[in-house]
PDB file of C-alpha atoms in Angstrom:
ATOM      1  CA  MET A   1      60.664  13.928  86.538  1.00  0.00           C
ATOM      2  CA  ALA A   2      64.377  13.320  86.531  1.00  0.00           C
ATOM      3  CA  SER A   3      65.003  16.417  84.454  1.00  0.00           C
ATOM      4  CA  SER A   4      62.996  18.539  86.890  1.00  0.00           C
ATOM      5  CA  ARG A   5      65.022  17.191  89.810  1.00  0.00           C
ATOM      6  CA  ILE A   6      68.271  17.940  87.997  1.00  0.00           C
ATOM      7  CA  SER A   7      67.205  21.500  87.198  1.00  0.00           C
ATOM      8  CA  HIS A   8      66.023  22.050  90.783  1.00  0.00           C
ATOM      9  CA  HIS A   9      69.323  20.697  92.113  1.00  0.00           C
ATOM     10  CA  GLN A  10      71.303  22.923  89.752  1.00  0.00           C
ATOM     11  CA  ASN A  11      69.212  25.955  90.728  1.00  0.00           C
ATOM     12  CA  ARG A  12      69.766  25.208  94.418  1.00  0.00           C
ATOM     13  CA  SER A  13      73.524  24.832  93.950  1.00  0.00           C
ATOM     14  CA  GLN A  14      73.668  28.147  92.093  1.00  0.00           C
ATOM     15  CA  TRP A  15      71.853  29.936  94.922  1.00  0.00           C
ATOM     16  CA  LEU A  16      74.170  28.336  97.505  1.00  0.00           C
ATOM     17  CA  HIS A  17      77.168  29.446  95.475  1.00  0.00           C
ATOM     18  CA  LEU A  18      75.750  32.995  95.331  1.00  0.00           C
ATOM     19  CA  LEU A  19      75.031  33.022  99.080  1.00  0.00           C
ATOM     20  CA  ARG A  20      78.516  31.789 100.011  1.00  0.00           C
ATOM     21  CA  ALA A  21      80.157  34.316  97.701  1.00  0.00           C
ATOM     22  CA  THR A  22      78.098  37.154  99.250  1.00  0.00           C
ATOM     23  CA  LEU A  23      78.882  36.071 102.831  1.00  0.00           C
ATOM     24  CA  ARG A  24      82.562  35.800 101.908  1.00  0.00           C
ATOM     25  CA  GLU A  25      82.517  39.405 100.693  1.00  0.00           C
ATOM     26  CA  CYS A  26      80.893  40.468 103.985  1.00  0.00           C
ATOM     27  CA  THR A  27      83.882  39.081 105.924  1.00  0.00           C
ATOM     28  CA  TYR A  28      86.267  41.278 103.888  1.00  0.00           C
ATOM     29  CA  LEU A  29      84.568  44.593 104.771  1.00  0.00           C
ATOM     30  CA  PRO A  30      87.090  46.769 106.644  1.00  0.00           C
ATOM     31  CA  ASP A  31      84.568  48.146 109.162  1.00  0.00           C
ATOM     32  CA  PRO A  32      83.514  45.923 112.123  1.00  0.00           C
ATOM     33  CA  VAL A  33      79.962  47.297 112.271  1.00  0.00           C
ATOM     34  CA  ALA A  34      79.523  46.811 108.512  1.00  0.00           C
ATOM     35  CA  ARG A  35      80.802  43.229 108.691  1.00  0.00           C
ATOM     36  CA  SER A  36      78.332  42.297 111.405  1.00  0.00           C
ATOM     37  CA  TYR A  37      75.311  44.084 109.939  1.00  0.00           C
ATOM     38  CA  MET A  38      75.774  43.061 106.306  1.00  0.00           C
ATOM     39  CA  ARG A  39      76.191  39.393 107.228  1.00  0.00           C
ATOM     40  CA  GLY A  40      72.926  39.442 109.207  1.00  0.00           C
ATOM     41  CA  HIS A  41      71.194  41.438 106.472  1.00  0.00           C
ATOM     42  CA  VAL A  42      72.220  38.968 103.744  1.00  0.00           C
ATOM     43  CA  LEU A  43      71.201  35.916 105.792  1.00  0.00           C
ATOM     44  CA  ASP A  44      67.841  37.514 106.630  1.00  0.00           C
ATOM     45  CA  ARG A  45      67.107  38.238 102.971  1.00  0.00           C
ATOM     46  CA  TYR A  46      67.967  34.699 101.872  1.00  0.00           C
ATOM     47  CA  ARG A  47      66.000  33.080 104.714  1.00  0.00           C
ATOM     48  CA  ARG A  48      62.897  35.090 103.891  1.00  0.00           C
ATOM     49  CA  ASN A  49      62.966  33.816 100.305  1.00  0.00           C
ATOM     50  CA  ARG A  50      64.148  30.260 100.877  1.00  0.00           C
ATOM     51  CA  GLN A  51      60.593  28.864 100.745  1.00  0.00           C
ATOM     52  CA  THR A  52      60.201  30.120  97.188  1.00  0.00           C
ATOM     53  CA  THR A  53      60.096  27.068  94.897  1.00  0.00           C
ATOM     54  CA  LYS A  54      60.773  29.066  91.724  1.00  0.00           C
ATOM     55  CA  PRO A  55      62.795  32.217  92.477  1.00  0.00           C
ATOM     56  CA  SER A  56      61.935  34.976  90.049  1.00  0.00           C
ATOM     57  CA  ALA A  57      64.377  36.785  87.806  1.00  0.00           C
ATOM     58  CA  THR A  58      63.955  39.864  90.005  1.00  0.00           C
ATOM     59  CA  LEU A  59      65.275  38.010  93.062  1.00  0.00           C
ATOM     60  CA  ALA A  60      68.242  36.742  91.055  1.00  0.00           C
ATOM     61  CA  ARG A  61      69.056  40.254  89.806  1.00  0.00           C
ATOM     62  CA  THR A  62      68.745  41.652  93.338  1.00  0.00           C
ATOM     63  CA  ALA A  63      71.069  38.969  94.748  1.00  0.00           C
ATOM     64  CA  LYS A  64      73.657  39.473  92.013  1.00  0.00           C
ATOM     65  CA  SER A  65      73.425  43.249  92.392  1.00  0.00           C
ATOM     66  CA  GLY A  66      74.059  42.953  96.148  1.00  0.00           C
ATOM     67  CA  LEU A  67      77.070  40.731  95.523  1.00  0.00           C
ATOM     68  CA  SER A  68      78.403  43.202  92.951  1.00  0.00           C
ATOM     69  CA  ILE A  69      78.051  46.134  95.364  1.00  0.00           C
ATOM     70  CA  LEU A  70      79.947  44.251  98.088  1.00  0.00           C
ATOM     71  CA  GLN A  71      82.681  43.215  95.656  1.00  0.00           C
ATOM     72  CA  ARG A  72      83.209  46.755  94.395  1.00  0.00           C
ATOM     73  CA  ALA A  73      83.069  48.077  97.964  1.00  0.00           C
ATOM     74  CA  ASN A  74      85.830  45.664  99.009  1.00  0.00           C
ATOM     75  CA  GLU A  75      87.869  46.681  95.978  1.00  0.00           C
ATOM     76  CA  GLY A  76      87.847  50.235  97.312  1.00  0.00           C
ATOM     77  CA  TYR A  77      85.437  52.001  94.963  1.00  0.00           C
ATOM     78  CA  PRO A  78      84.190  55.044  96.922  1.00  0.00           C
ATOM     79  CA  LYS A  79      80.476  55.075  95.995  1.00  0.00           C
ATOM     80  CA  PRO A  80      79.677  51.382  96.685  1.00  0.00           C
ATOM     81  CA  PHE A  81      81.776  51.420  99.861  1.00  0.00           C
ATOM     82  CA  TYR A  82      80.098  54.573 101.183  1.00  0.00           C
ATOM     83  CA  ARG A  83      76.696  53.072 100.328  1.00  0.00           C
ATOM     84  CA  VAL A  84      77.485  49.956 102.362  1.00  0.00           C
ATOM     85  CA  MET A  85      78.638  52.126 105.275  1.00  0.00           C
ATOM     86  CA  LEU A  86      75.441  54.210 105.180  1.00  0.00           C
ATOM     87  CA  MET A  87      73.335  51.049 105.207  1.00  0.00           C
ATOM     88  CA  SER A  88      75.331  49.503 108.058  1.00  0.00           C
ATOM     89  CA  TYR A  89      75.101  52.596 110.273  1.00  0.00           C
ATOM     90  CA  GLY A  90      71.388  53.102 109.569  1.00  0.00           C
ATOM     91  CA  ARG A  91      71.569  56.312 107.549  1.00  0.00           C
ATOM     92  CA  VAL A  92      69.680  54.716 104.633  1.00  0.00           C
ATOM     93  CA  GLY A  93      67.710  51.524 104.052  1.00  0.00           C
ATOM     94  CA  LYS A  94      65.746  49.227 106.317  1.00  0.00           C
ATOM     95  CA  ARG A  95      67.891  49.765 109.397  1.00  0.00           C
ATOM     96  CA  ARG A  96      67.122  53.495 109.415  1.00  0.00           C
ATOM     97  CA  HIS A  97      63.415  52.650 109.883  1.00  0.00           C
ATOM     98  CA  GLU A  98      64.273  50.219 112.682  1.00  0.00           C
ATOM     99  CA  LEU A  99      66.434  52.771 114.541  1.00  0.00           C
ATOM    100  CA  LEU A 100      63.757  55.427 114.071  1.00  0.00           C
ATOM    101  CA  ALA A 101      61.144  53.106 115.567  1.00  0.00           C
ATOM    102  CA  GLU A 102      63.425  52.384 118.543  1.00  0.00           C
ATOM    103  CA  MET A 103      63.913  56.103 119.130  1.00  0.00           C
ATOM    104  CA  MET A 104      60.220  56.961 119.144  1.00  0.00           C
ATOM    105  CA  GLY A 105      58.523  53.708 120.077  1.00  0.00           C
ATOM    106  CA  PRO A 106      55.249  52.702 118.398  1.00  0.00           C
ATOM    107  CA  ALA A 107      54.647  56.243 117.100  1.00  0.00           C
ATOM    108  CA  VAL A 108      56.940  55.648 114.097  1.00  0.00           C
ATOM    109  CA  PRO A 109      56.294  52.898 111.508  1.00  0.00           C
ATOM    110  CA  ASN A 110      59.233  50.613 110.801  1.00  0.00           C
ATOM    111  CA  ASP A 111      58.435  49.645 107.211  1.00  0.00           C
ATOM    112  CA  ALA A 112      56.802  50.977 104.050  1.00  0.00           C
ATOM    113  CA  ASN A 113      53.486  49.174 104.643  1.00  0.00           C
ATOM    114  CA  ALA A 114      53.114  50.730 108.090  1.00  0.00           C
ATOM    115  CA  VAL A 115      53.849  54.174 106.636  1.00  0.00           C
ATOM    116  CA  ARG A 116      51.147  53.624 104.001  1.00  0.00           C
ATOM    117  CA  GLN A 117      48.676  52.561 106.672  1.00  0.00           C
ATOM    118  CA  LEU A 118      49.515  55.621 108.763  1.00  0.00           C
ATOM    119  CA  LEU A 119      48.908  57.950 105.823  1.00  0.00           C
ATOM    120  CA  ASN A 120      45.554  56.315 105.097  1.00  0.00           C
ATOM    121  CA  ASP A 121      44.339  57.105 108.631  1.00  0.00           C
ATOM    122  CA  PRO A 122      43.229  60.768 108.700  1.00  0.00           C
ATOM    123  CA  ILE A 123      41.804  60.692 112.238  1.00  0.00           C
ATOM    124  CA  GLU A 124      45.151  61.279 113.944  1.00  0.00           C
ATOM    125  CA  MET A 125      45.890  64.391 111.851  1.00  0.00           C
ATOM    126  CA  GLU A 126      42.789  66.454 112.349  1.00  0.00           C
ATOM    127  CA  ASP A 127      42.882  70.102 113.428  1.00  0.00           C
ATOM    128  CA  GLY A 128      44.923  70.452 116.596  1.00  0.00           C
ATOM    129  CA  TRP A 129      47.275  67.592 115.692  1.00  0.00           C
ATOM    130  CA  LYS A 130      50.923  68.208 116.520  1.00  0.00           C
ATOM    131  CA  PRO A 131      53.953  66.090 115.567  1.00  0.00           C
ATOM    132  CA  PRO A 132      55.856  64.333 118.366  1.00  0.00           C
ATOM    133  CA  GLU A 133      58.219  66.675 120.173  1.00  0.00           C
ATOM    134  CA  ILE A 134      61.257  64.492 119.535  1.00  0.00           C
ATOM    135  CA  VAL A 135      60.617  64.794 115.779  1.00  0.00           C
ATOM    136  CA  THR A 136      60.533  68.585 115.900  1.00  0.00           C
ATOM    137  CA  ARG A 137      63.640  68.704 118.131  1.00  0.00           C
ATOM    138  CA  LEU A 138      65.592  66.443 115.773  1.00  0.00           C
ATOM    139  CA  LEU A 139      64.412  68.345 112.692  1.00  0.00           C
ATOM    140  CA  LYS A 140      65.524  71.628 114.237  1.00  0.00           C
ATOM    141  CA  SER A 141      68.904  70.137 115.163  1.00  0.00           C
ATOM    142  CA  GLN A 142      69.411  68.764 111.651  1.00  0.00           C
ATOM    143  CA  ALA A 143      68.499  72.125 110.107  1.00  0.00           C
ATOM    144  CA  ASN A 144      71.294  73.749 112.156  1.00  0.00           C
ATOM    145  CA  ASN A 145      73.851  71.121 111.075  1.00  0.00           C
ATOM    146  CA  ALA A 146      75.681  72.118 107.887  1.00  0.00           C
ATOM    147  CA  ALA A 147      77.031  68.585 107.321  1.00  0.00           C
ATOM    148  CA  VAL A 148      73.533  67.090 107.315  1.00  0.00           C
ATOM    149  CA  MET A 149      72.002  69.771 105.106  1.00  0.00           C
ATOM    150  CA  SER A 150      74.811  69.480 102.528  1.00  0.00           C
ATOM    151  CA  SER A 151      75.025  65.669 102.569  1.00  0.00           C
ATOM    152  CA  ARG A 152      72.297  65.167  99.903  1.00  0.00           C
ATOM    153  CA  ILE A 153      71.677  61.671 101.247  1.00  0.00           C
ATOM    154  CA  ARG A 154      68.111  62.456 102.263  1.00  0.00           C
ATOM    155  CA  LEU A 155      65.820  65.300 101.203  1.00  0.00           C
ATOM    156  CA  GLN A 156      65.670  67.512 104.270  1.00  0.00           C
ATOM    157  CA  VAL A 157      62.510  69.126 105.659  1.00  0.00           C
ATOM    158  CA  LYS A 158      63.285  72.667 106.771  1.00  0.00           C
ATOM    159  CA  THR A 159      60.108  73.345 108.788  1.00  0.00           C
ATOM    160  CA  THR A 160      59.227  71.910 112.185  1.00  0.00           C
ATOM    161  CA  HIS A 161      55.477  71.889 111.514  1.00  0.00           C
ATOM    162  CA  PRO A 162      53.229  71.667 108.425  1.00  0.00           C
ATOM    163  CA  VAL A 163      52.502  75.015 106.803  1.00  0.00           C
ATOM    164  CA  ILE A 164      48.758  75.165 106.043  1.00  0.00           C
ATOM    165  CA  PRO A 165      47.444  78.216 104.151  1.00  0.00           C
ATOM    166  CA  GLU A 166      44.223  79.775 105.378  1.00  0.00           C
ATOM    167  CA  GLN A 167      42.683  80.064 101.911  1.00  0.00           C
ATOM    168  CA  ASN A 168      42.862  78.148  98.648  1.00  0.00           C
ATOM    169  CA  SER A 169      43.490  79.599  95.200  1.00  0.00           C
ATOM    170  CA  TRP A 170      39.841  80.736  94.933  1.00  0.00           C
ATOM    171  CA  GLY A 171      40.049  82.698  98.177  1.00  0.00           C
ATOM    172  CA  ARG A 172      37.905  80.227 100.106  1.00  0.00           C
ATOM    173  CA  PRO A 173      38.776  78.538 103.423  1.00  0.00           C
ATOM    174  CA  LEU A 174      40.802  75.369 103.003  1.00  0.00           C
ATOM    175  CA  SER A 175      38.705  72.205 103.276  1.00  0.00           C
ATOM    176  CA  ARG A 176      39.195  69.661 106.066  1.00  0.00           C
ATOM    177  CA  ALA A 177      40.410  66.933 103.663  1.00  0.00           C
ATOM    178  CA  ARG A 178      43.004  69.302 102.178  1.00  0.00           C
ATOM    179  CA  ARG A 179      44.322  70.234 105.631  1.00  0.00           C
ATOM    180  CA  VAL A 180      44.633  66.546 106.594  1.00  0.00           C
ATOM    181  CA  ASN A 181      46.458  65.755 103.349  1.00  0.00           C
ATOM    182  CA  ILE A 182      48.978  68.547 103.957  1.00  0.00           C
ATOM    183  CA  ARG A 183      49.690  67.220 107.444  1.00  0.00           C
ATOM    184  CA  GLN A 184      50.046  63.646 106.146  1.00  0.00           C
ATOM    185  CA  ARG A 185      52.438  64.653 103.376  1.00  0.00           C
ATOM    186  CA  TRP A 186      54.553  66.803 105.686  1.00  0.00           C
ATOM    187  CA  TYR A 187      54.782  64.090 108.354  1.00  0.00           C
ATOM    188  CA  SER A 188      55.800  61.484 105.783  1.00  0.00           C
ATOM    189  CA  GLU A 189      58.532  63.782 104.422  1.00  0.00           C
ATOM    190  CA  ALA A 190      59.662  64.635 107.963  1.00  0.00           C
ATOM    191  CA  LEU A 191      60.086  60.967 108.914  1.00  0.00           C
ATOM    192  CA  ASN A 192      61.893  60.326 105.629  1.00  0.00           C
ATOM    193  CA  SER A 193      64.424  63.075 106.358  1.00  0.00           C
ATOM    194  CA  LEU A 194      65.373  62.077 109.929  1.00  0.00           C
ATOM    195  CA  PHE A 195      68.734  60.566 110.875  1.00  0.00           C
ATOM    196  CA  PRO A 196      68.081  58.455 114.003  1.00  0.00           C
ATOM    197  CA  PRO A 197      70.729  57.910 116.720  1.00  0.00           C
ATOM    198  CA  LEU A 198      72.752  54.708 116.988  1.00  0.00           C
ATOM    199  CA  PRO A 199      72.719  52.264 119.908  1.00  0.00           C
ATOM    200  CA  ASP A 200      75.258  53.080 122.616  1.00  0.00           C
ATOM    201  CA  TYR A 201      77.580  50.165 121.895  1.00  0.00           C
ATOM    202  CA  GLU A 202      77.833  51.012 118.175  1.00  0.00           C
ATOM    203  CA  LEU A 203      78.312  54.689 118.943  1.00  0.00           C
ATOM    204  CA  GLN A 204      81.149  53.797 121.320  1.00  0.00           C
ATOM    205  CA  THR A 205      82.684  51.612 118.593  1.00  0.00           C
ATOM    206  CA  LEU A 206      82.471  54.440 116.059  1.00  0.00           C
ATOM    207  CA  ASP A 207      83.984  56.986 118.473  1.00  0.00           C
ATOM    208  CA  GLY A 208      86.693  54.492 119.440  1.00  0.00           C
ATOM    209  CA  LEU A 209      87.649  53.908 115.813  1.00  0.00           C
ATOM    210  CA  ILE A 210      87.855  57.654 115.211  1.00  0.00           C
ATOM    211  CA  SER A 211      89.931  58.366 118.339  1.00  0.00           C
ATOM    212  CA  GLY A 212      92.159  55.318 117.828  1.00  0.00           C
ATOM    213  CA  SER A 213      91.317  53.702 121.164  1.00  0.00           C
ATOM    214  CA  ILE A 214      89.976  50.714 119.205  1.00  0.00           C
ATOM    215  CA  PRO A 215      92.794  49.339 117.024  1.00  0.00           C
ATOM    216  CA  TRP A 216      92.104  48.838 113.337  1.00  0.00           C
ATOM    217  CA  THR A 217      93.965  46.762 110.789  1.00  0.00           C
ATOM    218  CA  PRO A 218      92.927  45.950 107.193  1.00  0.00           C
ATOM    219  CA  ILE A 219      91.396  42.533 106.570  1.00  0.00           C
ATOM    220  CA  PRO A 220      93.715  40.259 104.529  1.00  0.00           C
ATOM    221  CA  ARG A 221      92.000  38.909 101.459  1.00  0.00           C
ATOM    222  CA  ARG A 222      92.659  35.702  99.590  1.00  0.00           C
ATOM    223  CA  ARG A 223      93.718  36.160  96.016  1.00  0.00           C
ATOM    224  CA  ARG A 224      91.257  35.158  93.359  1.00  0.00           C
ATOM    225  CA  VAL A 225      92.443  32.309  91.159  1.00  0.00           C
ATOM    226  CA  ASP A 226      92.450  33.289  87.508  1.00  0.00           C
ATOM    227  CA  THR A 227      91.081  30.359  85.527  1.00  0.00           C
ATOM    228  CA  GLU A 228      91.057  32.062  82.125  1.00  0.00           C
ATOM    229  CA  LEU A 229      93.948  31.120  79.895  1.00  0.00           C
ATOM    230  CA  PRO A 230      95.349  33.666  77.431  1.00  0.00           C
ATOM    231  CA  GLU A 231      94.735  33.010  73.776  1.00  0.00           C
ATOM    232  CA  ASP A 232      97.625  31.902  71.577  1.00  0.00           C
ATOM    233  CA  LEU A 233      99.052  34.857  69.746  1.00  0.00           C
ATOM    234  CA  ASP A 234      99.599  33.304  66.341  1.00  0.00           C
ATOM    235  CA  MET A 235      99.365  34.757  62.874  1.00  0.00           C
ATOM    236  CA  THR A 236      96.011  33.043  62.165  1.00  0.00           C
ATOM    237  CA  ASN A 237      94.392  34.639  65.209  1.00  0.00           C
ATOM    238  CA  PHE A 238      95.837  38.027  64.266  1.00  0.00           C
ATOM    239  CA  LEU A 239      94.523  37.803  60.701  1.00  0.00           C
ATOM    240  CA  GLU A 240      91.056  36.656  61.842  1.00  0.00           C
ATOM    241  CA  LYS A 241      90.441  39.053  64.770  1.00  0.00           C
ATOM    242  CA  GLY A 242      92.945  41.802  64.094  1.00  0.00           C
ATOM    243  CA  PRO A 243      95.031  43.559  66.760  1.00  0.00           C
ATOM    244  CA  GLN A 244      93.540  43.210  70.249  1.00  0.00           C
ATOM    245  CA  LYS A 245      93.302  45.978  72.827  1.00  0.00           C
ATOM    246  CA  GLY A 246      95.680  45.918  75.745  1.00  0.00           C
ATOM    247  CA  HIS A 247      95.259  47.659  79.095  1.00  0.00           C
ATOM    248  CA  THR A 248      92.387  50.184  79.143  1.00  0.00           C
ATOM    249  CA  PHE A 249      90.842  52.429  81.799  1.00  0.00           C
ATOM    250  CA  ARG A 250      87.266  51.286  81.162  1.00  0.00           C
ATOM    251  CA  LYS A 251      86.792  49.863  84.653  1.00  0.00           C
ATOM    252  CA  TYR A 252      87.795  53.223  86.167  1.00  0.00           C
ATOM    253  CA  VAL A 253      85.010  55.189  84.439  1.00  0.00           C
ATOM    254  CA  ASN A 254      82.868  55.288  87.609  1.00  0.00           C
ATOM    255  CA  GLY A 255      85.768  56.048  89.948  1.00  0.00           C
ATOM    256  CA  ARG A 256      89.117  54.637  90.902  1.00  0.00           C
ATOM    257  CA  PRO A 257      89.472  52.131  93.729  1.00  0.00           C
ATOM    258  CA  HIS A 258      91.125  53.269  96.955  1.00  0.00           C
ATOM    259  CA  LYS A 259      93.423  51.303  99.172  1.00  0.00           C
ATOM    260  CA  PHE A 260      91.999  50.800 102.657  1.00  0.00           C
ATOM    261  CA  THR A 261      94.466  52.739 104.759  1.00  0.00           C
ATOM    262  CA  ALA A 262      93.981  54.104 108.266  1.00  0.00           C
ATOM    263  CA  ARG A 263      93.736  57.625 106.837  1.00  0.00           C
ATOM    264  CA  PHE A 264      91.026  56.649 104.339  1.00  0.00           C
ATOM    265  CA  MET A 265      88.999  54.801 106.981  1.00  0.00           C
ATOM    266  CA  HIS A 266      89.402  57.610 109.518  1.00  0.00           C
ATOM    267  CA  ARG A 267      88.004  60.105 106.997  1.00  0.00           C
ATOM    268  CA  THR A 268      85.044  57.799 106.219  1.00  0.00           C
ATOM    269  CA  TRP A 269      84.252  57.260 109.919  1.00  0.00           C
ATOM    270  CA  LYS A 270      84.229  61.012 110.522  1.00  0.00           C
ATOM    271  CA  GLN A 271      81.820  61.500 107.612  1.00  0.00           C
ATOM    272  CA  ILE A 272      79.495  58.885 109.094  1.00  0.00           C
ATOM    273  CA  SER A 273      79.863  60.397 112.570  1.00  0.00           C
ATOM    274  CA  SER A 274      78.766  63.814 111.281  1.00  0.00           C
ATOM    275  CA  LEU A 275      75.421  62.205 110.316  1.00  0.00           C
ATOM    276  CA  VAL A 276      74.828  60.467 113.670  1.00  0.00           C
ATOM    277  CA  PRO A 277      73.008  62.475 116.391  1.00  0.00           C
ATOM    278  CA  ARG A 278      73.880  62.015 120.072  1.00  0.00           C
ATOM    279  CA  MET A 279      70.873  62.278 122.378  1.00  0.00           C
ATOM    280  CA  HIS A 280      71.317  64.113 125.712  1.00  0.00           C
ATOM    281  CA  TRP A 281      68.573  64.635 128.270  1.00  0.00           C
ATOM    282  CA  ASN A 282      68.422  68.177 129.657  1.00  0.00           C
ATOM    283  CA  ASP A 283      67.195  68.101 133.269  1.00  0.00           C
ATOM    284  CA  ILE A 284      66.551  71.853 133.307  1.00  0.00           C
ATOM    285  CA  SER A 285      64.329  72.053 130.218  1.00  0.00           C
ATOM    286  CA  GLY A 286      63.067  68.470 130.471  1.00  0.00           C
ATOM    287  CA  LYS A 287      63.725  67.875 126.770  1.00  0.00           C
ATOM    288  CA  TRP A 288      66.076  65.899 124.551  1.00  0.00           C
ATOM    289  CA  ASN A 289      69.016  67.737 123.047  1.00  0.00           C
ATOM    290  CA  PHE A 290      71.073  66.528 120.080  1.00  0.00           C
ATOM    291  CA  SER A 291      74.741  66.968 119.226  1.00  0.00           C
ATOM    292  CA  TRP A 292      76.612  65.823 116.137  1.00  0.00           C
ATOM    293  CA  GLY A 293      80.083  64.677 115.169  1.00  0.00           C
ATOM    294  CA  VAL A 294      82.400  66.835 113.081  1.00  0.00           C
ATOM    295  CA  SER A 295      83.568  65.645 109.673  1.00  0.00           C
ATOM    296  CA  LYS A 296      86.504  68.068 109.474  1.00  0.00           C
ATOM    297  CA  THR A 297      88.663  69.207 112.361  1.00  0.00           C
ATOM    298  CA  VAL A 298      89.061  72.988 112.473  1.00  0.00           C
ATOM    299  CA  PRO A 299      92.564  74.117 113.540  1.00  0.00           C
ATOM    300  CA  PRO A 300      92.562  76.100 116.809  1.00  0.00           C
ATOM    301  CA  LEU A 301      92.869  79.881 116.546  1.00  0.00           C
ATOM    302  CA  SER A 302      94.655  80.203 119.889  1.00  0.00           C
ATOM    303  CA  PHE A 303      97.408  78.403 121.750  1.00  0.00           C
ATOM    304  CA  HIS A 304      98.135  77.493 125.346  1.00  0.00           C
ATOM    305  CA  PRO A 305     101.512  78.677 126.614  1.00  0.00           C
ATOM    306  CA  VAL A 306     103.927  76.203 128.109  1.00  0.00           C
ATOM    307  CA  GLU A 307     104.339  76.463 131.845  1.00  0.00           C
ATOM    308  CA  GLY A 308     107.261  78.766 132.678  1.00  0.00           C
ATOM    309  CA  ALA A 309     107.325  80.549 129.290  1.00  0.00           C
ATOM    310  CA  ASP A 310     108.426  84.212 129.369  1.00  0.00           C
ATOM    311  CA  LEU A 311     105.516  85.851 127.525  1.00  0.00           C
ATOM    312  CA  ASP A 312     106.534  89.405 128.470  1.00  0.00           C
ATOM    313  CA  HIS A 313     109.890  88.935 126.805  1.00  0.00           C
ATOM    314  CA  LEU A 314     108.210  87.417 123.717  1.00  0.00           C
ATOM    315  CA  PHE A 315     105.677  90.215 123.181  1.00  0.00           C
ATOM    316  CA  GLY A 316     108.255  92.835 124.062  1.00  0.00           C
ATOM    317  CA  ALA A 317     110.623  91.539 121.405  1.00  0.00           C
ATOM    318  CA  GLU A 318     107.787  91.482 118.860  1.00  0.00           C
ATOM    319  CA  ALA A 319     106.817  95.092 119.620  1.00  0.00           C
ATOM    320  CA  GLU A 320     110.432  96.143 119.312  1.00  0.00           C
ATOM    321  CA  THR A 321     110.699  94.515 115.868  1.00  0.00           C
ATOM    322  CA  GLN A 322     107.568  96.284 114.607  1.00  0.00           C
ATOM    323  CA  SER A 323     108.780  99.671 115.870  1.00  0.00           C
ATOM    324  CA  THR A 324     112.080  99.255 113.986  1.00  0.00           C
ATOM    325  CA  LYS A 325     110.185  98.568 110.784  1.00  0.00           C
TER     326      LYS A 325
END
């Protein structure tokens, strides 16, 4: 009995240590939206599993993997950091389903179980079924956006409606069950490819960070205390273990860490902004229109003359120079 209490207490202390370390990493994220979302996401995951008396090895691996991703993201490794940013702004993961459900209401499922239940219900996708108009409008807008189509974050659906052939491979009319299955598969892939819009306050934060109206400074981080002591370099150790390796580049195999500068963050925010649609209601057509951010600023091909500039003299001098040549 005593041994079971000791093991339970040790297991509890280990999970508390893991939770505190993960929340500490959330506070070091350089993006304000990512700091807020990841903290709530971590607390929600731990609270959902706190009633588990014997946490499985899968939960432990998932928790340690999440902590590792946050640590590498805070160290400046591009892939983990970009992954955290995509999760925080709802381009991937659970929050994308939640934002999609907010955009469309009860017509869109907000988790995998609801999607499975929707696909198992063939009544809604009989002949004459049409996808919601906002889905087709957003799909069409994404298909015209080069940044979205080349992002490779989600597999994009290039059609705004399911393509159902009139005949099967034997030249017979397609059966009802086959037509329903095609509509179900297309609708599932269409929902999986959508990038939903952000709430207004987060969109204003993102635009403010890009324009510079919201000031940004890097988060100072406490230095980690190194508790490992170096081994004594004596002749006995050298003869037993041989010459030891010094500095290697093994930890840079999957990419080099970046320093969080304003330039680096500005480039990341613009990449995220190019994947966020802005919804605008068109009073004339009575439909929703979508616009997107730009990841790269194109230099202007024209210029505006300064007030009072003598353009006649400028172009006259240029024509004179060309005639002399």
